[in-house]
Amino acid sequence: MDDADAAVESGLIDLSEFSLQELEKLSNPVLQEAVRRVCAEATDPRQVVAGFESSLADAVP
C-alpha cells in the first residue's frame, strides 16, 4: 500500500459533510462557539497564526 493511500486514524469526528451553518444549529454550545470563532476569523483575520519559510539554497554546498 502506498503511503498516500493509507487512512489517517484520528479520534476526531469527521464533520466535513456538514456546512458551518448546520453545525452552528446543533445544540452543543462548545461546537457552536467553535463554529462562530472560525467564521469570525475567516471574515476578519487580524493576526497571523503561523508562518513558514524554507530555503534549500543555503543547505546545498
PDB file of N, CA, C and O in Angstrom:
ATOM      1  N   MET A   1       0.842  -1.191   0.000  1.00  0.00           N
ATOM      2  CA  MET A   1       0.000   0.000   0.000  1.00  0.00           C
ATOM      3  C   MET A   1       0.882   1.248   0.000  1.00  0.00           C
ATOM      4  O   MET A   1       1.835   1.344   0.748  1.00  0.00           O
ATOM      5  N   ASP A   2       0.577   2.167  -0.840  1.00  0.00           N
ATOM      6  CA  ASP A   2       1.284   3.439  -0.929  1.00  0.00           C
ATOM      7  C   ASP A   2       0.930   4.310   0.267  1.00  0.00           C
ATOM      8  O   ASP A   2      -0.184   4.262   0.771  1.00  0.00           O
ATOM      9  N   ASP A   3       1.886   5.114   0.756  1.00  0.00           N
ATOM     10  CA  ASP A   3       1.622   5.995   1.901  1.00  0.00           C
ATOM     11  C   ASP A   3       0.463   6.951   1.638  1.00  0.00           C
ATOM     12  O   ASP A   3      -0.274   7.307   2.539  1.00  0.00           O
ATOM     13  N   ALA A   4       0.294   7.373   0.390  1.00  0.00           N
ATOM     14  CA  ALA A   4      -0.785   8.309   0.055  1.00  0.00           C
ATOM     15  C   ALA A   4      -2.154   7.645   0.186  1.00  0.00           C
ATOM     16  O   ALA A   4      -3.158   8.319   0.390  1.00  0.00           O
ATOM     17  N   ASP A   5      -2.212   6.318   0.081  1.00  0.00           N
ATOM     18  CA  ASP A   5      -3.478   5.601   0.181  1.00  0.00           C
ATOM     19  C   ASP A   5      -3.822   5.202   1.609  1.00  0.00           C
ATOM     20  O   ASP A   5      -4.930   4.744   1.872  1.00  0.00           O
ATOM     21  N   ALA A   6      -2.896   5.353   2.525  1.00  0.00           N
ATOM     22  CA  ALA A   6      -3.116   4.951   3.910  1.00  0.00           C
ATOM     23  C   ALA A   6      -4.131   5.874   4.577  1.00  0.00           C
ATOM     24  O   ALA A   6      -4.114   7.088   4.391  1.00  0.00           O
ATOM     25  N   ALA A   7      -5.028   5.277   5.351  1.00  0.00           N
ATOM     26  CA  ALA A   7      -6.026   6.062   6.071  1.00  0.00           C
ATOM     27  C   ALA A   7      -5.382   6.696   7.303  1.00  0.00           C
ATOM     28  O   ALA A   7      -4.525   6.103   7.947  1.00  0.00           O
ATOM     29  N   VAL A   8      -5.813   7.887   7.618  1.00  0.00           N
ATOM     30  CA  VAL A   8      -5.333   8.576   8.805  1.00  0.00           C
ATOM     31  C   VAL A   8      -6.275   8.236   9.945  1.00  0.00           C
ATOM     32  O   VAL A   8      -7.483   8.444   9.845  1.00  0.00           O
ATOM     33  N   GLU A   9      -5.718   7.705  11.014  1.00  0.00           N
ATOM     34  CA  GLU A   9      -6.544   7.374  12.172  1.00  0.00           C
ATOM     35  C   GLU A   9      -6.588   8.569  13.103  1.00  0.00           C
ATOM     36  O   GLU A   9      -5.584   9.220  13.356  1.00  0.00           O
ATOM     37  N   SER A  10      -7.780   8.870  13.600  1.00  0.00           N
ATOM     38  CA  SER A  10      -7.956  10.024  14.471  1.00  0.00           C
ATOM     39  C   SER A  10      -9.152   9.801  15.384  1.00  0.00           C
ATOM     40  O   SER A  10     -10.108   9.128  15.012  1.00  0.00           O
ATOM     41  N   GLY A  11      -9.096  10.375  16.560  1.00  0.00           N
ATOM     42  CA  GLY A  11     -10.216  10.337  17.476  1.00  0.00           C
ATOM     43  C   GLY A  11     -11.208  11.464  17.222  1.00  0.00           C
ATOM     44  O   GLY A  11     -12.223  11.573  17.895  1.00  0.00           O
ATOM     45  N   LEU A  12     -10.921  12.288  16.219  1.00  0.00           N
ATOM     46  CA  LEU A  12     -11.799  13.404  15.891  1.00  0.00           C
ATOM     47  C   LEU A  12     -12.982  12.942  15.050  1.00  0.00           C
ATOM     48  O   LEU A  12     -12.863  12.019  14.251  1.00  0.00           O
ATOM     49  N   ILE A  13     -14.087  13.611  15.202  1.00  0.00           N
ATOM     50  CA  ILE A  13     -15.286  13.309  14.433  1.00  0.00           C
ATOM     51  C   ILE A  13     -15.174  13.985  13.072  1.00  0.00           C
ATOM     52  O   ILE A  13     -14.783  15.151  12.980  1.00  0.00           O
ATOM     53  N   ASP A  14     -15.516  13.269  12.015  1.00  0.00           N
ATOM     54  CA  ASP A  14     -15.489  13.834  10.665  1.00  0.00           C
ATOM     55  C   ASP A  14     -16.775  14.625  10.438  1.00  0.00           C
ATOM     56  O   ASP A  14     -17.851  14.062  10.291  1.00  0.00           O
ATOM     57  N   LEU A  15     -16.659  15.936  10.424  1.00  0.00           N
ATOM     58  CA  LEU A  15     -17.812  16.822  10.224  1.00  0.00           C
ATOM     59  C   LEU A  15     -17.796  17.458   8.843  1.00  0.00           C
ATOM     60  O   LEU A  15     -18.520  18.417   8.588  1.00  0.00           O
ATOM     61  N   SER A  16     -16.995  16.916   7.932  1.00  0.00           N
ATOM     62  CA  SER A  16     -16.829  17.527   6.620  1.00  0.00           C
ATOM     63  C   SER A  16     -18.087  17.501   5.772  1.00  0.00           C
ATOM     64  O   SER A  16     -18.189  18.240   4.801  1.00  0.00           O
ATOM     65  N   GLU A  17     -19.058  16.677   6.117  1.00  0.00           N
ATOM     66  CA  GLU A  17     -20.299  16.615   5.351  1.00  0.00           C
ATOM     67  C   GLU A  17     -21.287  17.715   5.733  1.00  0.00           C
ATOM     68  O   GLU A  17     -22.308  17.883   5.091  1.00  0.00           O
ATOM     69  N   PHE A  18     -20.976  18.460   6.786  1.00  0.00           N
ATOM     70  CA  PHE A  18     -21.886  19.486   7.287  1.00  0.00           C
ATOM     71  C   PHE A  18     -21.368  20.872   6.947  1.00  0.00           C
ATOM     72  O   PHE A  18     -20.167  21.122   6.965  1.00  0.00           O
ATOM     73  N   SER A  19     -22.285  21.783   6.671  1.00  0.00           N
ATOM     74  CA  SER A  19     -21.885  23.181   6.468  1.00  0.00           C
ATOM     75  C   SER A  19     -21.706  23.830   7.841  1.00  0.00           C
ATOM     76  O   SER A  19     -22.180  23.317   8.855  1.00  0.00           O
ATOM     77  N   LEU A  20     -21.033  24.973   7.867  1.00  0.00           N
ATOM     78  CA  LEU A  20     -20.868  25.687   9.133  1.00  0.00           C
ATOM     79  C   LEU A  20     -22.218  26.127   9.695  1.00  0.00           C
ATOM     80  O   LEU A  20     -22.427  26.130  10.905  1.00  0.00           O
ATOM     81  N   GLN A  21     -23.152  26.470   8.815  1.00  0.00           N
ATOM     82  CA  GLN A  21     -24.480  26.884   9.262  1.00  0.00           C
ATOM     83  C   GLN A  21     -25.200  25.714   9.953  1.00  0.00           C
ATOM     84  O   GLN A  21     -25.876  25.901  10.962  1.00  0.00           O
ATOM     85  N   GLU A  22     -25.065  24.517   9.394  1.00  0.00           N
ATOM     86  CA  GLU A  22     -25.695  23.338  10.005  1.00  0.00           C
ATOM     87  C   GLU A  22     -25.073  23.021  11.361  1.00  0.00           C
ATOM     88  O   GLU A  22     -25.780  22.694  12.310  1.00  0.00           O
ATOM     89  N   LEU A  23     -23.761  23.139  11.454  1.00  0.00           N
ATOM     90  CA  LEU A  23     -23.085  22.850  12.717  1.00  0.00           C
ATOM     91  C   LEU A  23     -23.465  23.853  13.802  1.00  0.00           C
ATOM     92  O   LEU A  23     -23.598  23.500  14.965  1.00  0.00           O
ATOM     93  N   GLU A  24     -23.648  25.088  13.412  1.00  0.00           N
ATOM     94  CA  GLU A  24     -23.996  26.124  14.397  1.00  0.00           C
ATOM     95  C   GLU A  24     -25.401  25.903  14.968  1.00  0.00           C
ATOM     96  O   GLU A  24     -25.685  26.312  16.081  1.00  0.00           O
ATOM     97  N   LYS A  25     -26.267  25.229  14.225  1.00  0.00           N
ATOM     98  CA  LYS A  25     -27.632  24.977  14.683  1.00  0.00           C
ATOM     99  C   LYS A  25     -27.723  23.831  15.688  1.00  0.00           C
ATOM    100  O   LYS A  25     -28.749  23.667  16.334  1.00  0.00           O
ATOM    101  N   LEU A  26     -26.662  23.038  15.830  1.00  0.00           N
ATOM    102  CA  LEU A  26     -26.695  21.923  16.773  1.00  0.00           C
ATOM    103  C   LEU A  26     -26.736  22.445  18.208  1.00  0.00           C
ATOM    104  O   LEU A  26     -26.255  23.529  18.502  1.00  0.00           O
ATOM    105  N   SER A  27     -27.295  21.650  19.095  1.00  0.00           N
ATOM    106  CA  SER A  27     -27.441  22.094  20.488  1.00  0.00           C
ATOM    107  C   SER A  27     -26.213  21.706  21.318  1.00  0.00           C
ATOM    108  O   SER A  27     -26.324  21.093  22.366  1.00  0.00           O
ATOM    109  N   ASN A  28     -25.055  22.078  20.827  1.00  0.00           N
ATOM    110  CA  ASN A  28     -23.812  21.844  21.544  1.00  0.00           C
ATOM    111  C   ASN A  28     -23.093  23.182  21.659  1.00  0.00           C
ATOM    112  O   ASN A  28     -22.531  23.680  20.689  1.00  0.00           O
ATOM    113  N   PRO A  29     -23.098  23.789  22.844  1.00  0.00           N
ATOM    114  CA  PRO A  29     -22.536  25.130  22.990  1.00  0.00           C
ATOM    115  C   PRO A  29     -21.046  25.222  22.652  1.00  0.00           C
ATOM    116  O   PRO A  29     -20.594  26.232  22.124  1.00  0.00           O
ATOM    117  N   VAL A  30     -20.286  24.180  22.917  1.00  0.00           N
ATOM    118  CA  VAL A  30     -18.856  24.215  22.603  1.00  0.00           C
ATOM    119  C   VAL A  30     -18.650  24.216  21.092  1.00  0.00           C
ATOM    120  O   VAL A  30     -17.857  24.993  20.560  1.00  0.00           O
ATOM    121  N   LEU A  31     -19.385  23.365  20.394  1.00  0.00           N
ATOM    122  CA  LEU A  31     -19.293  23.315  18.937  1.00  0.00           C
ATOM    123  C   LEU A  31     -19.800  24.610  18.322  1.00  0.00           C
ATOM    124  O   LEU A  31     -19.190  25.146  17.390  1.00  0.00           O
ATOM    125  N   GLN A  32     -20.886  25.156  18.842  1.00  0.00           N
ATOM    126  CA  GLN A  32     -21.418  26.419  18.330  1.00  0.00           C
ATOM    127  C   GLN A  32     -20.389  27.542  18.476  1.00  0.00           C
ATOM    128  O   GLN A  32     -20.197  28.330  17.554  1.00  0.00           O
ATOM    129  N   GLU A  33     -19.721  27.605  19.605  1.00  0.00           N
ATOM    130  CA  GLU A  33     -18.718  28.653  19.828  1.00  0.00           C
ATOM    131  C   GLU A  33     -17.526  28.462  18.896  1.00  0.00           C
ATOM    132  O   GLU A  33     -16.991  29.434  18.354  1.00  0.00           O
ATOM    133  N   ALA A  34     -17.120  27.222  18.676  1.00  0.00           N
ATOM    134  CA  ALA A  34     -16.004  26.956  17.764  1.00  0.00           C
ATOM    135  C   ALA A  34     -16.352  27.387  16.342  1.00  0.00           C
ATOM    136  O   ALA A  34     -15.530  27.982  15.645  1.00  0.00           O
ATOM    137  N   VAL A  35     -17.574  27.108  15.909  1.00  0.00           N
ATOM    138  CA  VAL A  35     -18.015  27.497  14.564  1.00  0.00           C
ATOM    139  C   VAL A  35     -18.057  29.019  14.452  1.00  0.00           C
ATOM    140  O   VAL A  35     -17.605  29.585  13.459  1.00  0.00           O
ATOM    141  N   ARG A  36     -18.555  29.688  15.467  1.00  0.00           N
ATOM    142  CA  ARG A  36     -18.599  31.154  15.449  1.00  0.00           C
ATOM    143  C   ARG A  36     -17.192  31.742  15.351  1.00  0.00           C
ATOM    144  O   ARG A  36     -16.946  32.702  14.625  1.00  0.00           O
ATOM    145  N   ARG A  37     -16.247  31.140  16.107  1.00  0.00           N
ATOM    146  CA  ARG A  37     -14.871  31.632  16.075  1.00  0.00           C
ATOM    147  C   ARG A  37     -14.257  31.443  14.692  1.00  0.00           C
ATOM    148  O   ARG A  37     -13.615  32.347  14.162  1.00  0.00           O
ATOM    149  N   VAL A  38     -14.465  30.277  14.085  1.00  0.00           N
ATOM    150  CA  VAL A  38     -13.925  30.014  12.746  1.00  0.00           C
ATOM    151  C   VAL A  38     -14.506  31.002  11.737  1.00  0.00           C
ATOM    152  O   VAL A  38     -13.778  31.563  10.909  1.00  0.00           O
ATOM    153  N   CYS A  39     -15.808  31.218  11.811  1.00  0.00           N
ATOM    154  CA  CYS A  39     -16.454  32.165  10.883  1.00  0.00           C
ATOM    155  C   CYS A  39     -15.927  33.583  11.091  1.00  0.00           C
ATOM    156  O   CYS A  39     -15.668  34.303  10.123  1.00  0.00           O
ATOM    157  N   ALA A  40     -15.778  33.997  12.340  1.00  0.00           N
ATOM    158  CA  ALA A  40     -15.285  35.344  12.634  1.00  0.00           C
ATOM    159  C   ALA A  40     -13.859  35.520  12.141  1.00  0.00           C
ATOM    160  O   ALA A  40     -13.511  36.550  11.549  1.00  0.00           O
ATOM    161  N   GLU A  41     -13.013  34.522  12.357  1.00  0.00           N
ATOM    162  CA  GLU A  41     -11.628  34.620  11.915  1.00  0.00           C
ATOM    163  C   GLU A  41     -11.522  34.592  10.389  1.00  0.00           C
ATOM    164  O   GLU A  41     -10.635  35.220   9.819  1.00  0.00           O
ATOM    165  N   ALA A  42     -12.418  33.881   9.735  1.00  0.00           N
ATOM    166  CA  ALA A  42     -12.384  33.807   8.269  1.00  0.00           C
ATOM    167  C   ALA A  42     -12.798  35.129   7.630  1.00  0.00           C
ATOM    168  O   ALA A  42     -12.283  35.509   6.584  1.00  0.00           O
ATOM    169  N   THR A  43     -13.724  35.839   8.269  1.00  0.00           N
ATOM    170  CA  THR A  43     -14.206  37.099   7.700  1.00  0.00           C
ATOM    171  C   THR A  43     -13.382  38.301   8.132  1.00  0.00           C
ATOM    172  O   THR A  43     -13.416  39.337   7.486  1.00  0.00           O
ATOM    173  N   ASP A  44     -12.627  38.168   9.236  1.00  0.00           N
ATOM    174  CA  ASP A  44     -11.841  39.291   9.740  1.00  0.00           C
ATOM    175  C   ASP A  44     -10.529  38.787  10.345  1.00  0.00           C
ATOM    176  O   ASP A  44     -10.348  38.805  11.565  1.00  0.00           O
ATOM    177  N   PRO A  45      -9.601  38.324   9.510  1.00  0.00           N
ATOM    178  CA  PRO A  45      -8.329  37.817  10.050  1.00  0.00           C
ATOM    179  C   PRO A  45      -7.483  38.969  10.595  1.00  0.00           C
ATOM    180  O   PRO A  45      -7.128  39.878   9.857  1.00  0.00           O
ATOM    181  N   ARG A  46      -7.201  38.945  11.860  1.00  0.00           N
ATOM    182  CA  ARG A  46      -6.468  40.043  12.489  1.00  0.00           C
ATOM    183  C   ARG A  46      -5.002  39.727  12.733  1.00  0.00           C
ATOM    184  O   ARG A  46      -4.203  40.621  12.928  1.00  0.00           O
ATOM    185  N   GLN A  47      -4.657  38.464  12.795  1.00  0.00           N
ATOM    186  CA  GLN A  47      -3.265  38.133  13.079  1.00  0.00           C
ATOM    187  C   GLN A  47      -2.839  36.871  12.325  1.00  0.00           C
ATOM    188  O   GLN A  47      -3.662  36.060  11.967  1.00  0.00           O
ATOM    189  N   VAL A  48      -1.555  36.762  12.129  1.00  0.00           N
ATOM    190  CA  VAL A  48      -1.010  35.564  11.510  1.00  0.00           C
ATOM    191  C   VAL A  48      -0.821  34.541  12.618  1.00  0.00           C
ATOM    192  O   VAL A  48      -0.187  34.824  13.632  1.00  0.00           O
ATOM    193  N   VAL A  49      -1.385  33.369  12.434  1.00  0.00           N
ATOM    194  CA  VAL A  49      -1.288  32.335  13.460  1.00  0.00           C
ATOM    195  C   VAL A  49       0.026  31.575  13.339  1.00  0.00           C
ATOM    196  O   VAL A  49       0.665  31.263  14.321  1.00  0.00           O
ATOM    197  N   ALA A  50       0.444  31.283  12.125  1.00  0.00           N
ATOM    198  CA  ALA A  50       1.685  30.550  11.911  1.00  0.00           C
ATOM    199  C   ALA A  50       2.298  30.982  10.590  1.00  0.00           C
ATOM    200  O   ALA A  50       1.599  31.363   9.666  1.00  0.00           O
ATOM    201  N   GLY A  51       3.574  30.884  10.535  1.00  0.00           N
ATOM    202  CA  GLY A  51       4.262  31.210   9.303  1.00  0.00           C
ATOM    203  C   GLY A  51       5.341  30.173   9.025  1.00  0.00           C
ATOM    204  O   GLY A  51       5.811  29.499   9.933  1.00  0.00           O
ATOM    205  N   PHE A  52       5.722  30.055   7.784  1.00  0.00           N
ATOM    206  CA  PHE A  52       6.745  29.077   7.422  1.00  0.00           C
ATOM    207  C   PHE A  52       7.539  29.632   6.260  1.00  0.00           C
ATOM    208  O   PHE A  52       7.002  30.129   5.292  1.00  0.00           O
ATOM    209  N   GLU A  53       8.847  29.521   6.392  1.00  0.00           N
ATOM    210  CA  GLU A  53       9.724  29.948   5.315  1.00  0.00           C
ATOM    211  C   GLU A  53      10.815  28.904   5.191  1.00  0.00           C
ATOM    212  O   GLU A  53      11.432  28.518   6.182  1.00  0.00           O
ATOM    213  N   SER A  54      11.029  28.439   4.002  1.00  0.00           N
ATOM    214  CA  SER A  54      12.022  27.391   3.803  1.00  0.00           C
ATOM    215  C   SER A  54      12.873  27.720   2.594  1.00  0.00           C
ATOM    216  O   SER A  54      12.406  28.263   1.607  1.00  0.00           O
ATOM    217  N   SER A  55      14.126  27.351   2.710  1.00  0.00           N
ATOM    218  CA  SER A  55      15.032  27.560   1.588  1.00  0.00           C
ATOM    219  C   SER A  55      16.088  26.461   1.612  1.00  0.00           C
ATOM    220  O   SER A  55      16.694  26.194   2.649  1.00  0.00           O
ATOM    221  N   LEU A  56      16.273  25.820   0.499  1.00  0.00           N
ATOM    222  CA  LEU A  56      17.300  24.809   0.391  1.00  0.00           C
ATOM    223  C   LEU A  56      18.589  25.380  -0.174  1.00  0.00           C
ATOM    224  O   LEU A  56      19.617  24.707  -0.207  1.00  0.00           O
ATOM    225  N   ALA A  57      18.571  26.608  -0.610  1.00  0.00           N
ATOM    226  CA  ALA A  57      19.740  27.216  -1.242  1.00  0.00           C
ATOM    227  C   ALA A  57      20.928  27.247  -0.275  1.00  0.00           C
ATOM    228  O   ALA A  57      22.067  27.016  -0.670  1.00  0.00           O
ATOM    229  N   ASP A  58      20.693  27.512   1.009  1.00  0.00           N
ATOM    230  CA  ASP A  58      21.770  27.566   1.993  1.00  0.00           C
ATOM    231  C   ASP A  58      22.284  26.185   2.360  1.00  0.00           C
ATOM    232  O   ASP A  58      23.420  26.029   2.785  1.00  0.00           O
ATOM    233  N   ALA A  59      21.461  25.146   2.198  1.00  0.00           N
ATOM    234  CA  ALA A  59      21.834  23.802   2.596  1.00  0.00           C
ATOM    235  C   ALA A  59      22.685  23.098   1.547  1.00  0.00           C
ATOM    236  O   ALA A  59      23.403  22.162   1.857  1.00  0.00           O
ATOM    237  N   VAL A  60      22.641  23.540   0.311  1.00  0.00           N
ATOM    238  CA  VAL A  60      23.385  22.903  -0.767  1.00  0.00           C
ATOM    239  C   VAL A  60      24.759  23.537  -0.887  1.00  0.00           C
ATOM    240  O   VAL A  60      24.868  24.759  -1.048  1.00  0.00           O
ATOM    241  N   PRO A  61      25.831  22.723  -0.783  1.00  0.00           N
ATOM    242  CA  PRO A  61      27.197  23.307  -0.870  1.00  0.00           C
ATOM    243  C   PRO A  61      27.567  23.734  -2.260  1.00  0.00           C
ATOM    244  O   PRO A  61      27.098  23.356  -3.236  1.00  0.00           O
TER     245      PRO A  61
END
